[in-house]
Short mmCIF file of N, CA and C in Angstrom, two decimals:
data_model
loop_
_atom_site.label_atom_id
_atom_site.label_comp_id
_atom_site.label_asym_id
_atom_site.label_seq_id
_atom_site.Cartn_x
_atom_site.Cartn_y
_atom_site.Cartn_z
N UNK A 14 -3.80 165.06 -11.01
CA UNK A 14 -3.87 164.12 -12.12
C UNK A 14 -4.93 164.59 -13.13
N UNK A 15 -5.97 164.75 -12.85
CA UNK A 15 -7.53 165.22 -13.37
C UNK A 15 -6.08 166.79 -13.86
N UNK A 16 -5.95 167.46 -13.73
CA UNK A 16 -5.74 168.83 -14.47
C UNK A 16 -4.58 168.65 -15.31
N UNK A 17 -4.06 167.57 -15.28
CA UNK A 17 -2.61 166.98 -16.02
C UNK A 17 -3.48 166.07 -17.35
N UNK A 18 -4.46 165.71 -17.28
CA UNK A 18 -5.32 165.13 -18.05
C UNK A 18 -6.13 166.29 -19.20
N UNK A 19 -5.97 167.03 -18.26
CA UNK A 19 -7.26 167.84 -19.05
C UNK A 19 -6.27 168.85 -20.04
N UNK A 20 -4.77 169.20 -19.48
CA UNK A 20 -4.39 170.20 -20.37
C UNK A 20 -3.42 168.95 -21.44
N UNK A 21 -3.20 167.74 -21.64
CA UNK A 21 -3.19 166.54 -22.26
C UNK A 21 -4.04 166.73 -23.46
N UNK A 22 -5.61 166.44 -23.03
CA UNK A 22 -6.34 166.43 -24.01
C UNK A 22 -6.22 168.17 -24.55
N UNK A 23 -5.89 169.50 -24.37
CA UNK A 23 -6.41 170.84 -25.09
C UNK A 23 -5.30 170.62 -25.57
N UNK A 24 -3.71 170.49 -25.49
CA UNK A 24 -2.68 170.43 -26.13
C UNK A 24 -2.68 169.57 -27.30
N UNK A 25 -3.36 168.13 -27.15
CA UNK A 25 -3.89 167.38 -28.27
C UNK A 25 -4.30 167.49 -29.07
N UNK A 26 -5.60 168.61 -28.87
CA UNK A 26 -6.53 169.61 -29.80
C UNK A 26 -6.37 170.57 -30.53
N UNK A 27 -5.77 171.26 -29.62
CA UNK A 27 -5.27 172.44 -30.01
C UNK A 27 -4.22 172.85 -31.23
N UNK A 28 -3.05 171.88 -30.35
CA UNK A 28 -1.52 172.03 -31.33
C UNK A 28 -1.68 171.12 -32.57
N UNK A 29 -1.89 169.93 -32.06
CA UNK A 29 -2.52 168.59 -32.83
C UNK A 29 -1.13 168.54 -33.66
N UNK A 30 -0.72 168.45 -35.02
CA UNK A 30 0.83 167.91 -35.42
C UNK A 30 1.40 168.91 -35.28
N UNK A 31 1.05 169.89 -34.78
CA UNK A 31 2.32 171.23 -34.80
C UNK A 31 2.25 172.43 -35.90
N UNK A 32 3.17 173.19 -35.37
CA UNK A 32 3.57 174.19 -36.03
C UNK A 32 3.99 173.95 -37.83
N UNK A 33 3.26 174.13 -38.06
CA UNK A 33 3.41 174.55 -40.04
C UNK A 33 3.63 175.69 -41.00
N UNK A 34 5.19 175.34 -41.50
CA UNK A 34 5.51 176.58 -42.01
C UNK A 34 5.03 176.14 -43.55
N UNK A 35 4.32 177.46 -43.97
CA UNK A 35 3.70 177.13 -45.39
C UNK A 35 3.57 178.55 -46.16
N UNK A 36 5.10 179.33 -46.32
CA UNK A 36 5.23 180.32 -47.26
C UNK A 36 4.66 180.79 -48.68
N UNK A 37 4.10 181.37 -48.84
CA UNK A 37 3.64 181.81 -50.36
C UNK A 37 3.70 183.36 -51.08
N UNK A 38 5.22 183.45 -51.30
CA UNK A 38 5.39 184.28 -51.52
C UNK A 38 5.08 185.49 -53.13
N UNK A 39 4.60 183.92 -53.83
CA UNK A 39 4.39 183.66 -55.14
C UNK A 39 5.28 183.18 -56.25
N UNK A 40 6.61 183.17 -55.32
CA UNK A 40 7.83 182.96 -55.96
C UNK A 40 7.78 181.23 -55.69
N UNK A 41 7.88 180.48 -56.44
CA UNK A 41 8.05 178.95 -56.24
C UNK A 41 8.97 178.76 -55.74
N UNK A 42 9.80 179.06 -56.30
CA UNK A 42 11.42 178.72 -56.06
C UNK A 42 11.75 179.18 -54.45
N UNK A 43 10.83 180.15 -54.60
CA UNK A 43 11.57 181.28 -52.66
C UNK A 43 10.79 180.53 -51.42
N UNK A 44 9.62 179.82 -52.27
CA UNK A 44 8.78 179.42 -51.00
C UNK A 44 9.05 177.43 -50.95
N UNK A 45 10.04 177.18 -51.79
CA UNK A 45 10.48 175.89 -51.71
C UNK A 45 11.46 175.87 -50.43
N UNK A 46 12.55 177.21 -50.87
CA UNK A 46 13.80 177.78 -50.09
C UNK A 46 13.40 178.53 -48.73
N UNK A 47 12.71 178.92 -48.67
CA UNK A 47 11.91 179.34 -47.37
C UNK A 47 11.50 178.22 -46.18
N UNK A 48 10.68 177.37 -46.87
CA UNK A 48 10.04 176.11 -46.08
C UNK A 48 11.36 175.17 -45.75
N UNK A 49 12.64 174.53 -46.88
CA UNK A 49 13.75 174.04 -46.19
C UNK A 49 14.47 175.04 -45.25
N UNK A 50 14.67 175.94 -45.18
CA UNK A 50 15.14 176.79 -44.52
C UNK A 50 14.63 176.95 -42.90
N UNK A 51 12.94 176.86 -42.83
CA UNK A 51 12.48 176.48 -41.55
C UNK A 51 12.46 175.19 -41.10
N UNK A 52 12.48 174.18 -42.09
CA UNK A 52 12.59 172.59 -41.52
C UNK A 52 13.97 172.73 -40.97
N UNK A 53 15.09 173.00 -41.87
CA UNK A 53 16.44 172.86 -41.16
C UNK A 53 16.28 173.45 -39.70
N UNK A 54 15.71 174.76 -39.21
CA UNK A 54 15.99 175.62 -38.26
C UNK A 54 14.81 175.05 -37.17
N UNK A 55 13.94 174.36 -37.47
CA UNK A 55 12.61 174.31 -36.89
C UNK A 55 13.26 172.90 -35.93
N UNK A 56 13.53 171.84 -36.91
CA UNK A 56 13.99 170.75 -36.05
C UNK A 56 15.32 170.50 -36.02
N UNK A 57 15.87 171.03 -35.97
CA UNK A 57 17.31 171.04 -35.49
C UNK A 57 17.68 171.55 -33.66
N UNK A 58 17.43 170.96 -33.04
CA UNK A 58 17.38 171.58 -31.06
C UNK A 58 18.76 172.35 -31.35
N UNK A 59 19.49 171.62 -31.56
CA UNK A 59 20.95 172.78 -31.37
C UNK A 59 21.15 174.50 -32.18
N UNK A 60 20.09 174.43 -33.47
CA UNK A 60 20.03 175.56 -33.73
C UNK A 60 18.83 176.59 -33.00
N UNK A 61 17.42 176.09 -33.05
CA UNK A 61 16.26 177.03 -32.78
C UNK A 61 16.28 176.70 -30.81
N UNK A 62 16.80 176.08 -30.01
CA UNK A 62 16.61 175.76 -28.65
C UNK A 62 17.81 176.47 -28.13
N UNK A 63 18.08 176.98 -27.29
CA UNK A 63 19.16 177.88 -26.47
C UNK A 63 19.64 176.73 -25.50
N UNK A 64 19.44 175.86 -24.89
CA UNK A 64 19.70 174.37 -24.41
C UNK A 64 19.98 173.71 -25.60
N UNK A 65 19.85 173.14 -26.57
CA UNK A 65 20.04 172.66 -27.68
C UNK A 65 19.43 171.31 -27.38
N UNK A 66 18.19 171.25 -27.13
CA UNK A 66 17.46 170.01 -26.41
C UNK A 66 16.07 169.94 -27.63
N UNK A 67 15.86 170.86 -27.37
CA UNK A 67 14.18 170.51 -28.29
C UNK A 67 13.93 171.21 -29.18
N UNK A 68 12.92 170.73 -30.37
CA UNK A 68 12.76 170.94 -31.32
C UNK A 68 11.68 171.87 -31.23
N UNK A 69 11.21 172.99 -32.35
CA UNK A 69 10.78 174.43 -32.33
C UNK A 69 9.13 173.72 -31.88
N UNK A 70 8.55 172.44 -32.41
CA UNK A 70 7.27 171.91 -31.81
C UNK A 70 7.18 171.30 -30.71
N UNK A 71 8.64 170.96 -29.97
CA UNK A 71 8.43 170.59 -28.67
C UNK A 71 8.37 172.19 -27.79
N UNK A 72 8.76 172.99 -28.28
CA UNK A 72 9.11 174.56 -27.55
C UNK A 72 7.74 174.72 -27.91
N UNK A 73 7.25 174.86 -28.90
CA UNK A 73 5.65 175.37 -28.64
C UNK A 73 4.70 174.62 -27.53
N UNK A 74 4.88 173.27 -27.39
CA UNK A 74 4.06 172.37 -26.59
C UNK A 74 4.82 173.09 -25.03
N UNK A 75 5.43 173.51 -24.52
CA UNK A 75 5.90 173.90 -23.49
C UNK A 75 5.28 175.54 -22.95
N UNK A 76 5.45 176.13 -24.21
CA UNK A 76 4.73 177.59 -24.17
C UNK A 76 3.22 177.46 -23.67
N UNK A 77 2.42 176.55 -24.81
CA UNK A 77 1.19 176.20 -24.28
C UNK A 77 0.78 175.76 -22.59
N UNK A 78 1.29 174.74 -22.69
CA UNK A 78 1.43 174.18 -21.35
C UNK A 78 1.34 175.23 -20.47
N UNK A 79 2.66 175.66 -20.26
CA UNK A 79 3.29 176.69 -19.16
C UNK A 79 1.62 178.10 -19.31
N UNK A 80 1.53 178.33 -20.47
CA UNK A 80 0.24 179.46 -20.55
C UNK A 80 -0.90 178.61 -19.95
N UNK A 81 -1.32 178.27 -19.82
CA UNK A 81 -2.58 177.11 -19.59
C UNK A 81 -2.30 177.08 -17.81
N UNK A 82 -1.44 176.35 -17.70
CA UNK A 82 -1.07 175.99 -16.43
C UNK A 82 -0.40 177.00 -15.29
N UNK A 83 0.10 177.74 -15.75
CA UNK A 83 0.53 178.75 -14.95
C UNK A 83 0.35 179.86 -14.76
N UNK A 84 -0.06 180.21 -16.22
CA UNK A 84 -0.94 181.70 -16.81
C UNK A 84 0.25 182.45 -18.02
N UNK A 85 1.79 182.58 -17.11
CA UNK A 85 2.65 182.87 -19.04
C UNK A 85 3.39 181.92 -18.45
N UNK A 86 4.53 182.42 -19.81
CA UNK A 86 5.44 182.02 -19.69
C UNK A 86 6.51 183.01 -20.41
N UNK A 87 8.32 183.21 -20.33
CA UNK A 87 9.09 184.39 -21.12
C UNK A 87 9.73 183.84 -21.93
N UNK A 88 9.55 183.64 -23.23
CA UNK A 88 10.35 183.32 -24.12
C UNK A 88 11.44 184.33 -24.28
N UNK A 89 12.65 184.08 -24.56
CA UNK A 89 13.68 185.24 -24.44
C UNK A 89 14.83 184.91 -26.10
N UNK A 90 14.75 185.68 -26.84
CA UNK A 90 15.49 185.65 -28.58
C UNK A 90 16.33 186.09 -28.59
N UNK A 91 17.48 185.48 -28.33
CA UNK A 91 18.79 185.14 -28.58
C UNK A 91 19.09 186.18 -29.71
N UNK A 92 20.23 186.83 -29.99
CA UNK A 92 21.11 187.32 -31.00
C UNK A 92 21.71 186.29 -31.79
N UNK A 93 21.84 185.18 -31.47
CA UNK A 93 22.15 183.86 -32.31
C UNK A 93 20.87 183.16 -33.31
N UNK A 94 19.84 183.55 -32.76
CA UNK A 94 18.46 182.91 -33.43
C UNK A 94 17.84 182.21 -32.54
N UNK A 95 18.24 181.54 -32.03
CA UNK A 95 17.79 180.34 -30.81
C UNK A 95 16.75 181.06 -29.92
N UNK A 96 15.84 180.34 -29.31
CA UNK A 96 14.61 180.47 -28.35
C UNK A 96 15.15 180.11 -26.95
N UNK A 97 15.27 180.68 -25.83
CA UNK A 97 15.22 180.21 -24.55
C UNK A 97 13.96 180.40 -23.54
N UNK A 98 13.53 179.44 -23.08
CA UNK A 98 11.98 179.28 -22.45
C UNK A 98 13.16 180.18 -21.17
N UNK A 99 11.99 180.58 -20.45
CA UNK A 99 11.67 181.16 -18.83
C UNK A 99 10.66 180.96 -18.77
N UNK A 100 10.26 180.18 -17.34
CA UNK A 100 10.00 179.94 -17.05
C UNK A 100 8.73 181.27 -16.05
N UNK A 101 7.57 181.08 -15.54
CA UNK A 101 7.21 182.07 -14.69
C UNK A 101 7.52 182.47 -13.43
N UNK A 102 8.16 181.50 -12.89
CA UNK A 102 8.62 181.80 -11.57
C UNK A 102 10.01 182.65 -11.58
N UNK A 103 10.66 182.68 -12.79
CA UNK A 103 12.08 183.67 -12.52
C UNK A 103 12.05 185.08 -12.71
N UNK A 104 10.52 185.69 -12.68
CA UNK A 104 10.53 186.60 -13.45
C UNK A 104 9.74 186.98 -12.02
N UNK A 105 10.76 188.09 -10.81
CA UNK A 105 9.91 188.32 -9.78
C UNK A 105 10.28 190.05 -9.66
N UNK A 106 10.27 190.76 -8.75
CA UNK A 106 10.24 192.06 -8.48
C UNK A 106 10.98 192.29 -7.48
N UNK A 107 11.58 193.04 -7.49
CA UNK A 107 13.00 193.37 -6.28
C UNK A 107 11.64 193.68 -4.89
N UNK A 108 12.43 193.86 -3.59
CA UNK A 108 11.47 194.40 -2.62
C UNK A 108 11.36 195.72 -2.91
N UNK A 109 10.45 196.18 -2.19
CA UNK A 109 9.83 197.57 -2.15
C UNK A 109 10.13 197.95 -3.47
N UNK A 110 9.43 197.98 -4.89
CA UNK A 110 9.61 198.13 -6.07
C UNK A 110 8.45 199.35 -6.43
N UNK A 111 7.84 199.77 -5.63
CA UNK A 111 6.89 200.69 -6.00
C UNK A 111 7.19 202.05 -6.71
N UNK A 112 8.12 202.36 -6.32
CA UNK A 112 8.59 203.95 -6.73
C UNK A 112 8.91 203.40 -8.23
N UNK A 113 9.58 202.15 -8.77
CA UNK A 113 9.96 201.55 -9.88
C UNK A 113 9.35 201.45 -10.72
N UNK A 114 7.74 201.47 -10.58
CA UNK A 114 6.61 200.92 -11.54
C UNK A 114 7.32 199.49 -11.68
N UNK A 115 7.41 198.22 -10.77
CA UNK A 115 7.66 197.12 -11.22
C UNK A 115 6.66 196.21 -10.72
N UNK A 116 5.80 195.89 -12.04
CA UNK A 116 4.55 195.01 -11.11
C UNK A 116 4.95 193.65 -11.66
N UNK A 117 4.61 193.08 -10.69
CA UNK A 117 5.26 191.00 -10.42
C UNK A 117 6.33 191.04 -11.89
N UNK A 118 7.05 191.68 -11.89
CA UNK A 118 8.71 191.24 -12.22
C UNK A 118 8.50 192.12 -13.54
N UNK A 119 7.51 192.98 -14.31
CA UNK A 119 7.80 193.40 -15.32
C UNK A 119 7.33 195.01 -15.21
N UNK A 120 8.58 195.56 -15.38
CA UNK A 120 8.89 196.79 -14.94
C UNK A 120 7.76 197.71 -16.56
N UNK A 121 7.08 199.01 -16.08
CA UNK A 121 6.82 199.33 -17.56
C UNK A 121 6.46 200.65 -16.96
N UNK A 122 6.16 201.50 -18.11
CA UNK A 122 6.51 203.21 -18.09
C UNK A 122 4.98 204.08 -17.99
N UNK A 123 4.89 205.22 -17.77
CA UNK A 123 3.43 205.97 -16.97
C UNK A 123 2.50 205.14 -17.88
N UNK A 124 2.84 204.86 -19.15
CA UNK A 124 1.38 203.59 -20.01
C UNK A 124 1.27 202.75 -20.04
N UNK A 125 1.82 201.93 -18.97
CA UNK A 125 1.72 200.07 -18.74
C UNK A 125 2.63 199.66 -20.10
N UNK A 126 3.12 200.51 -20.80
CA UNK A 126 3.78 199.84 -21.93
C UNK A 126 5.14 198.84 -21.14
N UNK A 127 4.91 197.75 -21.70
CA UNK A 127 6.16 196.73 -20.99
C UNK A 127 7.55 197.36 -21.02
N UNK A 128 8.55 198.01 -20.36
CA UNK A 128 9.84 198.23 -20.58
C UNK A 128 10.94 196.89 -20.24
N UNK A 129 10.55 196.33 -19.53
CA UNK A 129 11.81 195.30 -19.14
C UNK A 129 11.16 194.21 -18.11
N UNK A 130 11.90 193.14 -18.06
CA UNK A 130 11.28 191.62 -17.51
C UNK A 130 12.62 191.77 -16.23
N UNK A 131 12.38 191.62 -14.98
CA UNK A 131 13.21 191.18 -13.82
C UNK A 131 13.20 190.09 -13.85
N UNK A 132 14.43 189.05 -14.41
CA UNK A 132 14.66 187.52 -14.07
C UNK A 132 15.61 187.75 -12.90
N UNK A 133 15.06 186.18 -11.99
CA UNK A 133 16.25 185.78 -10.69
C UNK A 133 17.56 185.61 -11.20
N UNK A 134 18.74 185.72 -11.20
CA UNK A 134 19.91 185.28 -11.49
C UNK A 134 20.25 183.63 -11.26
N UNK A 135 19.48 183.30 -10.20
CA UNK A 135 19.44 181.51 -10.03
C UNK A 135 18.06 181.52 -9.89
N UNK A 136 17.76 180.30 -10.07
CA UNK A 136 16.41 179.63 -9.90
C UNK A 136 15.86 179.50 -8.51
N UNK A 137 15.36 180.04 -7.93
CA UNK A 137 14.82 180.04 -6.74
C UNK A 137 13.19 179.77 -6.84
N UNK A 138 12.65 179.17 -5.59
CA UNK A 138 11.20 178.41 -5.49
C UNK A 138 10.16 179.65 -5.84
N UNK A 139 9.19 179.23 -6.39
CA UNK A 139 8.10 179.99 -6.69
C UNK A 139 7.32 180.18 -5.33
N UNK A 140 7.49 179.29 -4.70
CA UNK A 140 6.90 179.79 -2.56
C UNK A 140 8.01 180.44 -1.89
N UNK A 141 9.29 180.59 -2.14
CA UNK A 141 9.80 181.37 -1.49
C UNK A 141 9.29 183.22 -0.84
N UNK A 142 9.17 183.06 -0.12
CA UNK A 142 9.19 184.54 0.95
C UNK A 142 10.09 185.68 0.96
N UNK A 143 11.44 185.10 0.88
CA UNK A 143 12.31 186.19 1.44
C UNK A 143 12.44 187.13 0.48
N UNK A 144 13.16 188.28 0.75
CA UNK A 144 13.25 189.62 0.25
C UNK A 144 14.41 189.05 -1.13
N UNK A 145 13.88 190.04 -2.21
CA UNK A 145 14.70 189.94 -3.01
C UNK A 145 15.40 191.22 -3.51
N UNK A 146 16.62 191.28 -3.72
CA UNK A 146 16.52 192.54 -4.04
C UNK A 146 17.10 193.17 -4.90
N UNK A 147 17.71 193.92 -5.72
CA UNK A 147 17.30 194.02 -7.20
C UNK A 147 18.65 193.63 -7.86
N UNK A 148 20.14 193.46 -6.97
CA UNK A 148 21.24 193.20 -7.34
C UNK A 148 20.82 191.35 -7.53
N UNK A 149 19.84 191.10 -7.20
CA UNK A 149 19.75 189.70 -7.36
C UNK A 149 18.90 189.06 -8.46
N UNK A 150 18.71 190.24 -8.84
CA UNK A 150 17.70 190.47 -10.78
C UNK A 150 18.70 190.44 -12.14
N UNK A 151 17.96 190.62 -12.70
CA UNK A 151 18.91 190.49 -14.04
C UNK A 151 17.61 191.00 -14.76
N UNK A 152 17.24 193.16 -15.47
CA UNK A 152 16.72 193.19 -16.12
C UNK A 152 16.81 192.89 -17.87
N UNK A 153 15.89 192.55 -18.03
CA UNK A 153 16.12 192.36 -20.07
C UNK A 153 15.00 192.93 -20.67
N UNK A 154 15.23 193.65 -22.09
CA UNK A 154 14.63 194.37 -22.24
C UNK A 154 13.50 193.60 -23.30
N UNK A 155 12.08 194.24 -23.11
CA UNK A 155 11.32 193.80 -24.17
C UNK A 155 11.51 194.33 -25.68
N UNK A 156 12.03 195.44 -25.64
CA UNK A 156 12.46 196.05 -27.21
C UNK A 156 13.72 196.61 -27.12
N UNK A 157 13.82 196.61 -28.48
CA UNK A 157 15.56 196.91 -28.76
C UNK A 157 15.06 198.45 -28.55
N UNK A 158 16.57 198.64 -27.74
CA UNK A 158 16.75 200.45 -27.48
C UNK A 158 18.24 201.06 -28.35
N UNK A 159 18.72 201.99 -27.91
CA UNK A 159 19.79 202.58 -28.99
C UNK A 159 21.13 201.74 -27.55
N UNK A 160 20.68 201.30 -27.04
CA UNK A 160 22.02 201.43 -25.67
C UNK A 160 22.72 200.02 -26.31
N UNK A 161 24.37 200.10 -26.45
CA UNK A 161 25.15 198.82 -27.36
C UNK A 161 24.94 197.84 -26.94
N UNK A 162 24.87 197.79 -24.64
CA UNK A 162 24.89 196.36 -24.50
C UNK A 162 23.23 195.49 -25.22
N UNK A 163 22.03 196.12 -25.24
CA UNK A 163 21.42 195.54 -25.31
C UNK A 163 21.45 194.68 -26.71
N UNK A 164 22.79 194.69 -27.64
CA UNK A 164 22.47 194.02 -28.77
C UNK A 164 23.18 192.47 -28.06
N UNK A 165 23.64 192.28 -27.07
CA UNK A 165 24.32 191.25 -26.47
C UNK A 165 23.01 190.42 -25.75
N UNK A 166 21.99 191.37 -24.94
CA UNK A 166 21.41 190.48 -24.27
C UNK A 166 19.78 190.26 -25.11
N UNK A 167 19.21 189.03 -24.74
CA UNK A 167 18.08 188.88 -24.99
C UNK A 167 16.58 189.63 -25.29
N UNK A 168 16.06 189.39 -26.09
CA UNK A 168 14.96 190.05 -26.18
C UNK A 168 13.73 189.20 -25.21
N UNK A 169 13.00 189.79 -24.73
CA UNK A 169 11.55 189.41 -24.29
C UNK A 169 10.61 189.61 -24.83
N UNK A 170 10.17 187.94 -24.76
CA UNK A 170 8.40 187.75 -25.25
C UNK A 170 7.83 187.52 -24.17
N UNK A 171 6.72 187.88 -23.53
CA UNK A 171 5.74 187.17 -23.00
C UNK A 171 4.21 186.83 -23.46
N UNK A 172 4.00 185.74 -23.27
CA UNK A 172 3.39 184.53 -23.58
C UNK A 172 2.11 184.28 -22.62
N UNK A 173 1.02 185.27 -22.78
CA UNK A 173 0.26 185.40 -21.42
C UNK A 173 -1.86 185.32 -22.36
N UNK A 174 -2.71 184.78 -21.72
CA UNK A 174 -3.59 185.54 -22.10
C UNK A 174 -4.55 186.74 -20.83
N UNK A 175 -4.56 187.88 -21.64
CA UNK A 175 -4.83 188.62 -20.33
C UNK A 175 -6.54 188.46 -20.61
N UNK A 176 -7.38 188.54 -19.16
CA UNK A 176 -8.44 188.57 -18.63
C UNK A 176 -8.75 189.73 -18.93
N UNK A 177 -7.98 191.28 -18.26
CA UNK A 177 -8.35 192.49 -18.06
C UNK A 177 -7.76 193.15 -18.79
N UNK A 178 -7.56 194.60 -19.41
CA UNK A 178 -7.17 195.21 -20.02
C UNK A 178 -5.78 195.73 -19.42
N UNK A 179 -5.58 195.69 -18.22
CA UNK A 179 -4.49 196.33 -17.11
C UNK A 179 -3.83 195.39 -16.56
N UNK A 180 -4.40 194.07 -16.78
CA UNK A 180 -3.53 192.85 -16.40
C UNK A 180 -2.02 192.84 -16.85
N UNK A 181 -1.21 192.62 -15.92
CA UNK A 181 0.30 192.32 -16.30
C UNK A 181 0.82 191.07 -16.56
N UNK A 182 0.35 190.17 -15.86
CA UNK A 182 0.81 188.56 -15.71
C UNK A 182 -0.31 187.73 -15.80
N UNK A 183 -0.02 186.16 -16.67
CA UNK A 183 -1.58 185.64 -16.99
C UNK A 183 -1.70 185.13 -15.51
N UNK A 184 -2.81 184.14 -15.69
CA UNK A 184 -3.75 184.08 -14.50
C UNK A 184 -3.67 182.35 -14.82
N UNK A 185 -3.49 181.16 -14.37
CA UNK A 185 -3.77 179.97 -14.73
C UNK A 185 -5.08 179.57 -14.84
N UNK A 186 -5.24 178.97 -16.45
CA UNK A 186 -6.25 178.60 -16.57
C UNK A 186 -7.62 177.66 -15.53
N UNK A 187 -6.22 176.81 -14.53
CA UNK A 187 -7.25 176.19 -13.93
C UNK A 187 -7.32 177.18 -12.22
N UNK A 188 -7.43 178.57 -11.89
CA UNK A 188 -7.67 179.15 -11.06
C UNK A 188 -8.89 178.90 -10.28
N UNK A 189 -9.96 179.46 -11.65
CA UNK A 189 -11.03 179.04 -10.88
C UNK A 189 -11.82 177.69 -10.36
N UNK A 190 -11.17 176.75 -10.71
CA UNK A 190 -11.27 175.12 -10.34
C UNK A 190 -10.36 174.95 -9.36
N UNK A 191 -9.11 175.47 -8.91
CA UNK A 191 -8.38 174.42 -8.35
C UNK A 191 -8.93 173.81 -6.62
N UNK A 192 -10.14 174.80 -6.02
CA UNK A 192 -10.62 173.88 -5.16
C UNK A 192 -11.14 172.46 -5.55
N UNK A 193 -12.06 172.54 -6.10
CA UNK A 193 -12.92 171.60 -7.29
C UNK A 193 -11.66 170.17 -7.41
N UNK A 194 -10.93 170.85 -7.91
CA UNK A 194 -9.54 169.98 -8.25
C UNK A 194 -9.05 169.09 -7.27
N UNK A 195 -8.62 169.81 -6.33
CA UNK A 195 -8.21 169.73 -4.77
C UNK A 195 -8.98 168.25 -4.35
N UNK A 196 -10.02 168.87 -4.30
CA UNK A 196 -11.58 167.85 -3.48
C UNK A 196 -11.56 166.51 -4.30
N UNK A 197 -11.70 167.02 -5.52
CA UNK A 197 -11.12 165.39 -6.53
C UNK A 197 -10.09 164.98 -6.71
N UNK A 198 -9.01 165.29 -6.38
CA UNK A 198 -8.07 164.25 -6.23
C UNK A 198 -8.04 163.69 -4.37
N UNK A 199 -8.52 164.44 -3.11
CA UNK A 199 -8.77 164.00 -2.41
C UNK A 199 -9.77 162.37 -2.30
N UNK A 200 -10.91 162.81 -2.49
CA UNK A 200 -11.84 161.88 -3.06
C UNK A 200 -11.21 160.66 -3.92
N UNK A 201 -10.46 161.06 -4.60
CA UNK A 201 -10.18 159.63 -5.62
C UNK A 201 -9.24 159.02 -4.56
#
């Protein structure tokens, strides 16, 4: 409750009315047509949401969240325009992935440069154990390459703040509390 409170109040602070598109291109006319152009696309769920559920400031309040609370999160950009959240738990690593360079689900090349995100094909528990293995992945790429299918599938964002310079995946903000946490909601 206490850590559901606390990322309440930084989301409050932080985001406070949202995302503001405020073009200045110098052109009056382009930055009138610019700004309707993001209101139409911004709150419209069926255009900017890949669910067609929420609006481009409810998708930011989720990004936050999910970064805060979990450490990222994968936003994934549609060829249609639309945003689809992923979540952190779908994004895991086949077994024995070492020879792969695939560290916790995001595969990348001899310079840590990101090449591709391993999502689960179904949603499976973030405590799950068992072996996964890579026919049960679905890679997507972080940048467009010359290969045709990739103009079909999604692009990857991730949505992380890193601690270390070599870090791959964020870290949840409340890590170093969650004993602390633990003990107080016991206590209460």
């Amino acid at each position: 409750v206490i850590g559901q409170r606390i990322l309440d109040y930084q989301e409050k602070n932080v985001l406070q009315g949202g995302f503001e598109y405020d073009p200045q291109t110098g052109d009056e006319k382009l930055d009138v047509d610019l700004k309707a152009w993001w209101t139409e696309r911004s709150e419209d769920p069926t255009i900017i949401d890949a669910q067609g559920q929420f609006t481009f400031n409810r998708l930011t309040r989720f990004v936050y969240r999910s970064t805060k609370s979990a450490g990222d999160i994968f936003p994934l950009l549609r060829s249609d325009g639309s945003i689809e959240l992923s979540e952190f738990y779908r994004v895991r690593s086949p077994s024995r992935s070492v020879k792969e360079n695939i560290v916790l689900g995001v595969e990348m090349d001899n310079y840590r440069r990101r090449k591709q995100a391993w999502f689960t094909r179904d949603i499976v528990s973030a405590l799950s154990r068992s072996p996964i293995s890579k026919k049960d992945l679905i890679p997507l790429p972080f940048y467009h390459t010359d290969d045709p299918l990739d103009d079909e599938r999604p692009r990857v964002l991730q949505v992380f703040d890193p601690k270390r310079c070599t870090q791959t995946r964020g870290l949840s903000g409340f890590a170093s509390v969650f004993d602390y946490l633990f003990m107080h909601e016991d206590l209460q």
